[in-house]
């Protein structure tokens, strides 16, 4: 059993080498010369002030946007476009409204060419995983925001992606549901052993979810700091309040808040 | 203050006392209340019409016949003048032309919403056609097709097709981009994204646009049947006009109104049946 984020034993999942992304004919730089290496089974959060290029970076890893300069690889293969090896969760609800929860979850598997029986078996399994056993035949319109997001998460995970990318996945949810979803994600990640990259601007969420936090500066987006969440000692903690009680939590939170203030106050 | 009574006679005012105002902001209405208010509005219209008829001086009353006279004319038309055949003819023209227009406009609008180059290629020209009044094509169509059914169908198609393309293009542009991106990140190819994501996502809006455009089709029907037509509702009205038979003209207008509303209801029911998922929680 390897510890999550164990640098010596796990493979490299994603590398970025001198990645730059410019818009408007090169007059606006969203991401500026970013290099990073993300390990397999690691949970990494991109955090930073609004407009710092963290979402652009994530979308480039997803293959939905392309770097203007630099290279991105996933398990040593260059990223040339989107693919089911990198599942993506969006802030907006993306469960297809015309499909029931179950058909939504089966959709990704259908693209992968799985048989009907296999799809049906796995959709049962993933409905249970996201606590929606009784809602398989419901359309998204009759589900709450958190439930819609759980359908999207199950649909993505059912494809068994090597890397799970999440762009402010709980940003549209209210505080209580967000908290429930965070704990559910820890449970799921622990079970599925997925590599996860999450974009968030919620400092507590970043600390709770991740093994490692990459802090982006405000435009142009560069890496300000690469911070291991070492006080958790590589553990995934099922209950959030247990993490809050750990020594080291407050120090890290204070550090991140201070960095955030620094970025916001800089013109 | 309105005294409300339940069907069994129990006085509701005992239970709840509240004033009912026509101008209460954004209240939620029950289906029954909406229906009753709608009927009240329609009744009001007929009362005003009736009153209008009676305050008109005797010698001009035939230019504003009373509702019951129009209804009488309508019945006479149906019983004695084979009006049903004209109605069916008009319905055929509307539905055949609208079906043909949709057959082209729906796929084209969706394709233009999906593919930017196709949109850039076609949209300026199609937009320009929208500003040409369909009626101005009548002389041209008469030269091309003669006073035939084809000429009328062509006019009706021209009347709606360009607007329909524009509406469906807009509907397609409004499809939430994250739905498409989610499908792409799941490994869906271009064909799948269009047929399995864009098409179902846009379908309810397309049916809504069709419902709105077929109403415009009904307005062009009269124009199409006024010129060089011997049958259809418009032709019947035009003939009646020559003999100053206002009751028959109004019967024609009434017929089109009823058919229009019926078409609208048909589209709504079809949409409800076809898209059971497109209903918000608790509705």
Short mmCIF file of C-alpha atoms in Angstrom, two decimals:
data_model
loop_
_atom_site.label_atom_id
_atom_site.label_comp_id
_atom_site.label_asym_id
_atom_site.label_seq_id
_atom_site.Cartn_x
_atom_site.Cartn_y
_atom_site.Cartn_z
CA UNK A 1 0.00 0.00 0.00
CA UNK A 2 1.51 3.28 -1.10
CA UNK A 3 0.78 6.49 0.68
CA UNK A 4 -1.04 9.03 -1.46
CA UNK A 5 1.33 11.58 -2.85
CA UNK A 6 4.30 9.38 -2.06
CA UNK A 7 6.87 10.91 -4.37
CA UNK A 8 9.21 7.96 -4.48
CA UNK A 9 6.82 5.17 -5.46
CA UNK A 10 4.12 6.73 -7.65
CA UNK A 11 4.38 7.56 -11.33
CA UNK A 12 4.08 11.00 -12.84
CA UNK A 13 0.50 11.63 -13.95
CA UNK A 14 0.69 15.07 -15.49
CA UNK A 15 3.56 17.33 -16.43
CA UNK A 16 3.44 20.91 -17.58
CA UNK A 17 6.62 22.35 -19.07
CA UNK A 18 6.83 26.13 -19.49
CA UNK A 19 3.12 26.37 -20.34
CA UNK A 20 1.93 29.79 -21.43
CA UNK A 21 -1.55 30.72 -22.59
CA UNK A 22 -2.22 34.04 -24.23
CA UNK A 23 -5.41 35.58 -25.54
CA UNK A 24 -6.33 38.51 -27.75
CA UNK A 25 -3.41 38.03 -30.11
CA UNK A 26 -0.85 37.83 -27.33
CA UNK A 27 -1.88 41.01 -25.53
CA UNK A 28 -3.34 39.19 -22.52
CA UNK A 29 -1.45 36.43 -20.74
CA UNK A 30 -3.64 34.17 -18.60
CA UNK A 31 -1.02 31.55 -17.73
CA UNK A 32 2.64 32.52 -17.81
CA UNK A 33 5.46 29.98 -18.02
CA UNK A 34 4.00 27.41 -15.62
CA UNK A 35 5.80 24.13 -14.99
CA UNK A 36 4.60 21.42 -12.64
CA UNK A 37 4.62 17.71 -12.12
CA UNK A 38 1.59 15.97 -10.60
CA UNK A 39 2.02 12.45 -9.22
CA UNK A 40 -0.37 9.55 -9.62
CA UNK A 41 -2.95 9.28 -6.80
CA UNK A 42 -2.14 12.76 -5.65
CA UNK A 43 -4.91 15.25 -4.86
CA UNK A 44 -3.84 18.71 -5.94
CA UNK A 45 -5.73 21.98 -5.60
CA UNK A 46 -5.12 25.03 -7.76
CA UNK A 47 -5.95 28.04 -5.67
CA UNK A 48 -5.58 31.77 -6.16
CA UNK A 49 -7.51 35.01 -6.58
CA UNK A 50 -10.15 35.36 -9.29
CA UNK A 51 -8.69 35.68 -12.77
CA UNK A 52 -5.38 34.04 -11.87
CA UNK A 53 -5.46 31.53 -14.71
CA UNK A 54 -6.10 28.48 -12.53
CA UNK A 55 -9.17 27.48 -14.52
CA UNK A 56 -7.33 28.06 -17.81
CA UNK A 57 -4.58 25.75 -16.57
CA UNK A 58 -7.13 23.07 -15.70
CA UNK A 59 -8.89 23.43 -19.05
CA UNK A 60 -5.58 22.99 -20.83
CA UNK A 61 -4.98 19.76 -18.92
CA UNK A 62 -8.51 18.69 -19.93
CA UNK A 63 -7.61 19.43 -23.56
CA UNK A 64 -10.45 21.94 -23.92
CA UNK A 65 -7.90 24.71 -24.54
CA UNK A 66 -4.40 24.68 -25.93
CA UNK A 67 -1.22 26.26 -24.61
CA UNK A 68 0.19 29.07 -26.72
CA UNK A 69 3.64 27.80 -25.75
CA UNK A 70 4.96 24.86 -23.76
CA UNK A 71 4.02 21.21 -23.43
CA UNK A 72 1.53 19.17 -21.40
CA UNK A 73 1.66 15.42 -20.97
CA UNK A 74 -0.46 12.80 -19.26
CA UNK A 75 1.39 9.61 -18.31
CA UNK A 76 4.15 10.70 -20.72
CA UNK A 77 1.80 11.11 -23.69
CA UNK A 78 1.28 14.63 -25.05
CA UNK A 79 -2.18 16.12 -24.45
CA UNK A 80 -3.72 16.92 -27.82
CA UNK A 81 -7.41 17.20 -26.96
CA UNK A 82 -10.06 16.08 -24.50
CA UNK A 83 -10.36 12.37 -23.70
CA UNK A 84 -11.95 9.97 -21.22
CA UNK A 85 -8.58 9.46 -19.47
CA UNK A 86 -9.21 12.90 -17.94
CA UNK A 87 -12.72 13.17 -16.50
CA UNK A 88 -13.96 16.69 -15.90
CA UNK A 89 -16.50 18.10 -13.46
CA UNK A 90 -17.73 21.64 -14.13
CA UNK A 91 -19.15 24.23 -11.78
CA UNK A 92 -22.30 24.42 -13.94
CA UNK A 93 -24.52 21.37 -13.76
CA UNK A 94 -23.70 19.17 -16.72
CA UNK A 95 -25.87 16.14 -16.06
CA UNK A 96 -27.89 15.86 -19.27
CA UNK A 97 -31.46 16.95 -18.46
CA UNK A 98 -32.98 14.62 -21.08
CA UNK A 99 -31.52 11.49 -19.47
CA UNK A 100 -32.40 9.91 -16.14
CA UNK A 101 -29.66 9.78 -13.50
CA UNK A 102 -28.94 6.18 -14.48
CA UNK A 103 -28.82 6.91 -18.23
CA UNK A 104 -26.54 9.85 -17.52
CA UNK A 105 -24.12 7.61 -15.68
CA UNK A 106 -24.30 5.05 -18.47
CA UNK A 107 -23.65 7.66 -21.16
CA UNK A 108 -19.89 7.88 -20.66
CA UNK A 109 -19.65 4.08 -20.59
CA UNK A 110 -21.69 3.95 -23.80
CA UNK A 111 -19.13 6.20 -25.49
CA UNK A 112 -16.43 3.80 -24.33
CA UNK A 113 -18.32 0.93 -25.95
CA UNK A 114 -19.18 -1.04 -22.82
CA UNK A 115 -21.91 -3.67 -23.19
CA UNK A 116 -25.44 -3.02 -21.97
CA UNK A 117 -25.12 -5.47 -19.06
CA UNK A 118 -21.79 -4.02 -18.01
CA UNK A 119 -23.21 -0.48 -18.14
CA UNK A 120 -26.22 -1.44 -16.09
CA UNK A 121 -24.09 -3.21 -13.46
CA UNK A 122 -21.63 -0.36 -13.14
CA UNK A 123 -24.35 2.33 -13.07
CA UNK A 124 -25.90 0.56 -10.06
CA UNK A 125 -22.52 0.57 -8.39
CA UNK A 126 -21.90 4.27 -9.04
CA UNK A 127 -25.43 5.31 -8.04
CA UNK A 128 -24.65 3.74 -4.68
CA UNK A 129 -21.23 5.39 -4.55
CA UNK A 130 -22.76 8.88 -4.82
CA UNK A 131 -25.70 7.96 -2.53
CA UNK A 132 -28.37 8.16 -5.25
CA UNK A 133 -29.66 4.56 -5.13
CA UNK A 134 -33.29 5.67 -5.03
CA UNK A 135 -32.96 8.27 -7.77
CA UNK A 136 -31.75 6.21 -10.73
CA UNK A 137 -34.93 6.82 -12.70
CA UNK A 138 -35.25 10.51 -11.86
CA UNK A 139 -34.56 13.24 -14.38
CA UNK A 140 -32.12 15.97 -13.28
CA UNK A 141 -34.94 18.56 -13.23
CA UNK A 142 -36.39 16.78 -10.21
CA UNK A 143 -33.03 16.59 -8.39
CA UNK A 144 -31.41 19.22 -6.15
CA UNK A 145 -28.21 21.01 -7.21
CA UNK A 146 -26.03 18.75 -5.10
CA UNK A 147 -27.70 15.65 -6.51
CA UNK A 148 -27.25 16.88 -10.09
CA UNK A 149 -23.57 17.39 -9.37
CA UNK A 150 -23.36 13.88 -7.88
CA UNK A 151 -24.83 12.47 -11.11
CA UNK A 152 -22.10 14.29 -13.08
CA UNK A 153 -19.42 12.98 -10.71
CA UNK A 154 -20.70 9.41 -10.98
CA UNK A 155 -20.91 9.68 -14.77
CA UNK A 156 -17.29 10.81 -14.94
CA UNK A 157 -15.96 8.26 -12.47
CA UNK A 158 -17.81 5.40 -14.17
CA UNK A 159 -15.44 5.92 -17.09
CA UNK A 160 -12.62 5.12 -14.71
CA UNK A 161 -10.50 8.12 -15.71
CA UNK A 162 -6.86 8.16 -14.65
CA UNK A 163 -7.21 11.78 -13.65
CA UNK A 164 -10.26 13.59 -12.32
CA UNK A 165 -10.36 17.33 -13.07
CA UNK A 166 -12.79 19.52 -11.14
CA UNK A 167 -13.41 23.19 -11.87
CA UNK A 168 -14.94 24.73 -8.73
CA UNK A 169 -17.20 21.69 -8.54
CA UNK A 170 -19.12 22.78 -5.45
CA UNK A 171 -19.10 26.52 -6.14
CA UNK A 172 -22.80 26.65 -6.98
CA UNK A 173 -23.88 24.73 -3.88
CA UNK A 174 -24.87 26.07 -0.50
CA UNK A 175 -22.48 25.72 2.42
CA UNK A 176 -24.02 22.63 3.99
CA UNK A 177 -24.27 20.71 0.73
CA UNK A 178 -20.73 21.76 -0.19
CA UNK A 179 -19.48 20.29 3.06
CA UNK A 180 -21.35 17.02 2.46
CA UNK A 181 -19.96 16.86 -1.06
CA UNK A 182 -16.39 17.44 0.15
CA UNK A 183 -16.65 14.53 2.57
CA UNK A 184 -18.24 12.38 -0.12
CA UNK A 185 -15.37 13.21 -2.48
CA UNK A 186 -12.83 12.10 0.12
CA UNK A 187 -14.72 8.81 0.47
CA UNK A 188 -14.86 8.34 -3.31
CA UNK A 189 -11.26 9.30 -4.01
CA UNK A 190 -10.09 6.95 -1.27
CA UNK A 191 -12.08 4.11 -2.85
CA UNK A 192 -11.35 4.81 -6.52
CA UNK A 193 -7.71 5.78 -5.98
CA UNK A 194 -7.99 8.55 -8.55
CA UNK A 195 -5.56 11.35 -9.23
CA UNK A 196 -7.46 14.59 -8.69
CA UNK A 197 -6.86 18.19 -9.73
CA UNK A 198 -9.37 20.68 -8.30
CA UNK A 199 -9.68 24.38 -8.92
CA UNK A 200 -11.17 26.28 -6.01
CA UNK A 201 -11.00 29.63 -4.33
CA UNK A 202 -12.26 28.20 -1.05
CA UNK A 203 -9.19 27.92 1.18
CA UNK A 204 -10.72 25.48 3.65
CA UNK A 205 -11.89 23.25 0.81
CA UNK A 206 -8.40 23.26 -0.68
CA UNK A 207 -6.83 22.22 2.63
CA UNK A 208 -9.44 19.58 3.34
CA UNK A 209 -9.34 17.91 -0.06
CA UNK A 210 -5.74 18.12 -1.14
CA UNK A 211 -2.36 16.60 -0.50
CA UNK A 212 -0.76 19.57 -2.16
CA UNK A 213 -1.82 23.12 -2.93
CA UNK A 214 -0.53 25.09 -5.90
CA UNK A 215 -1.07 28.79 -5.40
CA UNK A 216 -1.39 30.98 -8.51
CA UNK A 217 -0.59 34.69 -8.69
CA UNK A 218 -3.03 37.13 -10.18
CA UNK A 219 -2.69 37.82 -13.89
CA UNK A 220 -0.46 36.78 -15.42
CA UNK A 221 -0.95 33.42 -13.69
CA UNK A 222 2.31 32.07 -12.37
CA UNK A 223 2.97 29.63 -9.57
CA UNK A 224 3.42 31.64 -6.39
CA UNK A 225 3.90 28.67 -4.11
CA UNK A 226 3.70 24.89 -4.17
CA UNK A 227 2.65 23.84 -0.68
CA UNK A 228 2.44 20.24 0.58
CA UNK A 229 -0.40 19.79 3.08
CA UNK A 230 1.99 17.99 5.39
CA UNK A 231 0.04 18.30 8.66
CA UNK A 232 -2.42 15.65 7.37
CA UNK A 233 0.53 13.28 6.97
CA UNK A 234 -0.84 11.98 3.71
CA UNK A 235 -4.13 10.85 5.26
CA UNK A 236 -7.57 11.41 3.76
CA UNK A 237 -9.74 12.44 6.66
CA UNK A 238 -13.39 11.35 6.38
CA UNK A 239 -14.75 14.00 8.75
CA UNK A 240 -13.93 17.61 8.23
CA UNK A 241 -14.03 18.57 11.90
CA UNK A 242 -11.28 16.06 12.64
CA UNK A 243 -9.04 17.90 10.23
CA UNK A 244 -9.88 21.25 11.79
CA UNK A 245 -8.66 19.89 15.14
CA UNK A 246 -5.28 18.79 13.82
CA UNK A 247 -2.23 20.82 14.82
CA UNK A 248 -0.94 22.65 11.79
CA UNK A 249 -4.33 23.29 10.21
CA UNK A 250 -4.69 26.83 11.45
CA UNK A 251 -1.14 27.74 10.50
CA UNK A 252 -1.68 26.61 6.92
CA UNK A 253 -5.02 28.35 6.67
CA UNK A 254 -3.49 31.57 8.02
CA UNK A 255 -0.61 31.28 5.56
CA UNK A 256 -2.98 30.85 2.63
CA UNK A 257 -5.17 33.75 3.71
CA UNK A 258 -2.09 35.95 3.99
CA UNK A 259 -0.98 34.95 0.51
CA UNK A 260 -4.44 35.61 -0.86
CA UNK A 261 -4.47 39.09 0.71
CA UNK A 262 -1.05 39.81 -0.77
CA UNK A 263 -2.34 38.94 -4.23
CA UNK A 264 -5.57 40.86 -3.94
CA UNK A 265 -3.87 44.00 -2.62
CA UNK A 266 -1.28 44.06 -5.37
CA UNK A 267 -2.71 46.25 -8.07
CA UNK B 1 -63.48 41.42 -0.85
CA UNK B 2 -64.77 38.40 -2.66
CA UNK B 3 -66.74 35.72 -0.84
CA UNK B 4 -65.36 32.36 -1.82
CA UNK B 5 -67.50 29.27 -1.61
CA UNK B 6 -66.41 25.67 -1.95
CA UNK B 7 -68.54 23.34 -4.05
CA UNK B 8 -70.19 21.81 -0.99
CA UNK B 9 -71.24 25.24 0.18
CA UNK B 10 -68.77 25.53 3.05
CA UNK B 11 -67.84 29.17 3.53
CA UNK B 12 -64.14 29.50 2.79
CA UNK B 13 -64.07 32.93 4.39
CA UNK B 14 -64.29 31.14 7.73
CA UNK B 15 -60.96 29.50 6.99
CA UNK B 16 -58.98 32.24 5.34
CA UNK B 17 -59.75 35.85 4.71
CA UNK B 18 -57.71 37.55 2.04
CA UNK B 19 -58.36 40.17 -0.55
CA UNK B 20 -57.93 39.20 -4.18
CA UNK B 21 -56.45 41.76 -6.51
CA UNK B 22 -55.98 41.62 -10.25
CA UNK B 23 -52.65 43.40 -9.83
CA UNK B 24 -50.99 41.20 -7.24
CA UNK B 25 -47.36 40.88 -8.37
CA UNK B 26 -46.32 37.51 -9.82
CA UNK B 27 -48.77 35.35 -7.92
CA UNK B 28 -48.84 31.61 -8.50
CA UNK B 29 -52.18 30.67 -10.05
CA UNK B 30 -53.88 27.31 -10.06
CA UNK B 31 -54.81 25.84 -13.45
CA UNK B 32 -58.48 26.37 -12.65
CA UNK B 33 -58.05 30.06 -11.83
CA UNK B 34 -56.05 30.63 -15.03
CA UNK B 35 -58.76 28.92 -17.06
CA UNK B 36 -61.54 30.93 -15.40
CA UNK B 37 -59.69 34.23 -15.90
CA UNK B 38 -58.99 33.32 -19.53
CA UNK B 39 -62.68 32.57 -20.13
CA UNK B 40 -63.64 35.80 -18.39
CA UNK B 41 -61.34 37.74 -20.74
CA UNK B 42 -62.83 36.06 -23.82
CA UNK B 43 -66.37 36.69 -22.57
CA UNK B 44 -65.49 40.33 -22.02
CA UNK B 45 -64.35 40.58 -25.63
CA UNK B 46 -67.63 39.17 -26.93
CA UNK B 47 -69.63 41.50 -24.70
CA UNK B 48 -67.78 44.54 -26.04
CA UNK B 49 -68.35 43.28 -29.58
CA UNK B 50 -72.07 42.75 -28.90
CA UNK B 51 -72.43 46.20 -27.37
CA UNK B 52 -70.50 47.68 -30.30
CA UNK B 53 -72.98 46.12 -32.66
CA UNK B 54 -76.01 47.60 -30.88
CA UNK B 55 -74.66 51.13 -30.54
CA UNK B 56 -73.84 51.17 -34.26
CA UNK B 57 -76.50 53.10 -36.21
CA UNK B 58 -79.10 50.79 -37.74
CA UNK B 59 -78.12 51.46 -41.38
CA UNK B 60 -74.44 50.48 -40.79
CA UNK B 61 -75.09 47.53 -38.52
CA UNK B 62 -74.39 45.07 -41.30
CA UNK B 63 -70.76 46.29 -41.32
CA UNK B 64 -70.41 45.18 -37.70
CA UNK B 65 -72.58 42.09 -37.34
CA UNK B 66 -73.22 40.72 -33.85
CA UNK B 67 -71.28 37.63 -32.70
CA UNK B 68 -74.32 35.39 -33.07
CA UNK B 69 -74.77 36.57 -36.67
CA UNK B 70 -71.15 35.69 -37.42
CA UNK B 71 -71.69 32.31 -35.81
CA UNK B 72 -74.81 31.89 -37.95
CA UNK B 73 -72.83 32.75 -41.08
CA UNK B 74 -70.21 30.22 -40.05
CA UNK B 75 -72.82 27.49 -39.68
CA UNK B 76 -74.43 28.39 -43.01
CA UNK B 77 -71.02 28.24 -44.65
CA UNK B 78 -70.36 24.80 -43.24
CA UNK B 79 -73.80 23.37 -44.02
CA UNK B 80 -74.47 24.96 -47.40
CA UNK B 81 -71.18 26.08 -48.91
CA UNK B 82 -68.90 23.09 -48.23
CA UNK B 83 -66.74 25.34 -46.02
CA UNK B 84 -65.09 22.31 -44.40
CA UNK B 85 -63.38 21.58 -47.74
CA UNK B 86 -61.95 25.12 -47.73
CA UNK B 87 -60.79 24.73 -44.14
CA UNK B 88 -59.10 21.43 -44.97
CA UNK B 89 -57.47 23.01 -48.00
CA UNK B 90 -56.08 25.84 -45.89
CA UNK B 91 -54.91 23.41 -43.20
CA UNK B 92 -53.17 21.34 -45.86
CA UNK B 93 -51.40 24.45 -47.18
CA UNK B 94 -50.29 25.51 -43.72
CA UNK B 95 -49.10 22.15 -42.50
CA UNK B 96 -47.48 20.99 -45.76
CA UNK B 97 -45.61 24.26 -46.21
CA UNK B 98 -44.61 24.44 -42.57
CA UNK B 99 -43.41 20.86 -42.59
CA UNK B 100 -41.31 21.58 -45.70
CA UNK B 101 -39.89 24.75 -44.13
CA UNK B 102 -38.98 22.86 -40.92
CA UNK B 103 -37.39 20.04 -42.90
CA UNK B 104 -34.85 22.55 -44.19
CA UNK B 105 -34.71 25.14 -41.41
CA UNK B 106 -34.32 22.87 -38.38
CA UNK B 107 -31.26 20.91 -39.55
CA UNK B 108 -29.79 24.03 -41.12
CA UNK B 109 -30.29 26.16 -38.00
CA UNK B 110 -28.80 23.50 -35.75
CA UNK B 111 -25.84 22.98 -38.11
CA UNK B 112 -25.23 26.73 -38.25
CA UNK B 113 -25.35 26.83 -34.46
CA UNK B 114 -22.73 24.08 -34.26
CA UNK B 115 -20.33 24.98 -37.02
CA UNK B 116 -18.95 28.51 -36.99
CA UNK B 117 -17.66 28.45 -40.58
CA UNK B 118 -21.04 27.35 -41.94
CA UNK B 119 -22.67 30.11 -39.91
CA UNK B 120 -20.27 32.73 -41.24
CA UNK B 121 -20.91 31.49 -44.77
CA UNK B 122 -24.72 31.50 -44.71
CA UNK B 123 -25.94 33.79 -41.96
CA UNK B 124 -25.50 37.20 -43.67
CA UNK B 125 -27.45 36.06 -46.75
CA UNK B 126 -30.20 34.36 -44.75
CA UNK B 127 -30.52 37.38 -42.48
CA UNK B 128 -30.93 39.63 -45.51
CA UNK B 129 -33.79 37.47 -46.79
CA UNK B 130 -35.61 37.94 -43.50
CA UNK B 131 -36.04 41.63 -44.30
CA UNK B 132 -37.72 40.98 -47.64
CA UNK B 133 -41.51 40.95 -47.21
CA UNK B 134 -42.82 37.56 -48.30
CA UNK B 135 -45.75 39.22 -50.06
CA UNK B 136 -43.34 40.88 -52.46
CA UNK B 137 -42.56 37.43 -53.85
CA UNK B 138 -46.17 36.91 -55.00
CA UNK B 139 -45.72 38.32 -58.54
CA UNK B 140 -42.54 36.30 -59.00
CA UNK B 141 -44.11 33.10 -57.71
CA UNK B 142 -47.15 33.65 -59.96
CA UNK B 143 -44.87 33.92 -62.98
CA UNK B 144 -42.92 30.84 -61.95
CA UNK B 145 -45.71 28.55 -60.81
CA UNK B 146 -48.96 30.13 -62.04
CA UNK B 147 -52.04 30.37 -59.77
CA UNK B 148 -51.39 26.88 -58.38
CA UNK B 149 -51.14 25.23 -54.98
CA UNK B 150 -47.39 25.11 -55.48
CA UNK B 151 -47.32 28.90 -55.68
CA UNK B 152 -49.20 29.19 -52.39
CA UNK B 153 -47.03 26.61 -50.64
CA UNK B 154 -43.91 28.37 -51.90
CA UNK B 155 -45.12 31.69 -50.52
CA UNK B 156 -45.88 30.17 -47.14
CA UNK B 157 -42.48 28.49 -47.04
CA UNK B 158 -40.73 31.76 -47.92
CA UNK B 159 -42.74 33.54 -45.25
CA UNK B 160 -41.46 31.44 -42.37
CA UNK B 161 -38.25 29.69 -43.37
CA UNK B 162 -35.75 32.51 -42.87
CA UNK B 163 -37.14 33.45 -39.48
CA UNK B 164 -37.22 29.81 -38.50
CA UNK B 165 -33.52 29.37 -39.37
CA UNK B 166 -32.63 32.46 -37.33
CA UNK B 167 -34.66 31.32 -34.32
CA UNK B 168 -33.23 27.80 -34.35
CA UNK B 169 -29.72 29.17 -34.79
CA UNK B 170 -30.29 31.26 -31.67
CA UNK B 171 -31.73 28.26 -29.80
CA UNK B 172 -28.65 26.23 -30.72
CA UNK B 173 -26.26 28.99 -29.70
CA UNK B 174 -28.02 29.05 -26.32
CA UNK B 175 -27.18 25.39 -25.57
CA UNK B 176 -25.08 25.44 -22.40
CA UNK B 177 -21.45 25.10 -23.58
CA UNK B 178 -20.56 22.95 -20.56
CA UNK B 179 -22.90 20.21 -21.80
CA UNK B 180 -20.86 20.00 -25.00
CA UNK B 181 -17.55 20.23 -23.15
CA UNK B 182 -18.65 17.52 -20.72
CA UNK B 183 -19.40 15.22 -23.66
CA UNK B 184 -16.03 16.04 -25.23
CA UNK B 185 -14.17 15.21 -22.02
CA UNK B 186 -16.05 11.91 -21.93
CA UNK B 187 -14.51 11.13 -25.31
CA UNK B 188 -17.51 11.92 -27.52
CA UNK B 189 -16.65 12.68 -31.13
CA UNK B 190 -18.16 15.45 -33.25
CA UNK B 191 -21.03 13.33 -34.55
CA UNK B 192 -22.01 12.20 -31.04
CA UNK B 193 -21.82 15.74 -29.68
CA UNK B 194 -24.20 16.99 -32.36
CA UNK B 195 -26.68 14.09 -32.39
CA UNK B 196 -26.60 13.03 -28.74
CA UNK B 197 -26.02 16.34 -26.96
CA UNK B 198 -26.88 19.39 -29.08
CA UNK B 199 -30.02 17.91 -30.68
CA UNK B 200 -31.70 16.70 -27.47
CA UNK B 201 -30.58 19.83 -25.61
CA UNK B 202 -32.09 22.16 -28.19
CA UNK B 203 -35.20 20.11 -29.03
CA UNK B 204 -37.68 21.76 -26.60
CA UNK B 205 -36.61 25.24 -27.70
CA UNK B 206 -36.96 24.18 -31.34
CA UNK B 207 -40.52 23.01 -30.78
CA UNK B 208 -41.22 26.34 -29.06
CA UNK B 209 -39.81 28.25 -32.03
CA UNK B 210 -41.92 26.12 -34.39
CA UNK B 211 -44.99 26.89 -32.36
CA UNK B 212 -44.32 30.62 -32.62
CA UNK B 213 -43.53 30.49 -36.34
CA UNK B 214 -46.59 28.48 -37.34
CA UNK B 215 -48.61 31.37 -35.95
CA UNK B 216 -46.84 33.59 -38.47
CA UNK B 217 -47.66 30.94 -41.10
CA UNK B 218 -51.37 31.44 -40.40
CA UNK B 219 -51.02 35.17 -41.04
CA UNK B 220 -49.37 34.50 -44.42
CA UNK B 221 -52.11 32.04 -45.30
CA UNK B 222 -54.62 34.81 -45.90
CA UNK B 223 -52.14 36.72 -48.05
CA UNK B 224 -51.48 33.57 -50.07
CA UNK B 225 -55.18 32.83 -50.56
CA UNK B 226 -56.28 36.38 -51.36
CA UNK B 227 -54.33 36.47 -54.61
CA UNK B 228 -55.28 34.09 -57.42
CA UNK B 229 -57.01 31.52 -55.26
CA UNK B 230 -60.38 29.86 -55.73
CA UNK B 231 -60.44 27.79 -52.56
CA UNK B 232 -59.31 28.02 -48.96
CA UNK B 233 -60.45 30.23 -46.08
CA UNK B 234 -58.77 33.33 -47.53
CA UNK B 235 -60.49 32.92 -50.89
CA UNK B 236 -63.89 32.55 -49.22
CA UNK B 237 -63.26 35.79 -47.28
CA UNK B 238 -62.09 37.60 -50.40
CA UNK B 239 -65.24 36.58 -52.31
CA UNK B 240 -67.43 37.67 -49.42
CA UNK B 241 -65.67 41.04 -49.41
CA UNK B 242 -66.72 41.68 -52.98
CA UNK B 243 -70.37 41.38 -51.90
CA UNK B 244 -69.83 43.31 -48.64
CA UNK B 245 -70.78 40.20 -46.66
CA UNK B 246 -69.03 41.24 -43.47
CA UNK B 247 -70.51 38.36 -41.46
CA UNK B 248 -68.74 35.85 -43.74
CA UNK B 249 -65.45 37.80 -43.59
CA UNK B 250 -65.67 37.76 -39.81
CA UNK B 251 -66.56 34.05 -39.83
CA UNK B 252 -63.33 33.50 -41.79
CA UNK B 253 -61.31 35.52 -39.27
CA UNK B 254 -62.95 33.56 -36.45
CA UNK B 255 -62.10 30.26 -38.16
CA UNK B 256 -58.44 31.20 -38.49
CA UNK B 257 -58.38 32.33 -34.87
CA UNK B 258 -59.82 29.03 -33.66
CA UNK B 259 -57.49 26.98 -35.86
CA UNK B 260 -54.53 29.05 -34.70
CA UNK B 261 -55.30 28.46 -31.03
CA UNK B 262 -55.88 24.76 -31.73
CA UNK B 263 -52.47 24.50 -33.44
CA UNK B 264 -50.84 26.21 -30.50
CA UNK B 265 -52.44 23.82 -28.02
CA UNK B 266 -51.42 20.88 -30.22
CA UNK B 267 -47.77 21.99 -30.16
CA UNK B 268 -47.83 22.50 -26.40
CA UNK B 269 -49.29 19.05 -25.81
CA UNK B 270 -46.79 17.47 -28.19
CA UNK B 271 -43.91 19.18 -26.39
CA UNK B 272 -45.18 18.04 -23.00
CA UNK B 273 -45.49 14.50 -24.26
CA UNK B 274 -42.17 14.45 -26.11
CA UNK B 275 -40.05 16.07 -23.39
CA UNK B 276 -41.27 14.73 -20.06
CA UNK B 277 -37.87 15.65 -18.58
CA UNK B 278 -38.26 19.32 -19.38
CA UNK B 279 -40.31 20.21 -16.33
CA UNK B 280 -39.03 21.94 -13.28
CA UNK B 281 -39.35 20.39 -9.87
CA UNK B 282 -42.82 20.46 -8.38
CA UNK B 283 -44.47 21.74 -11.55
#
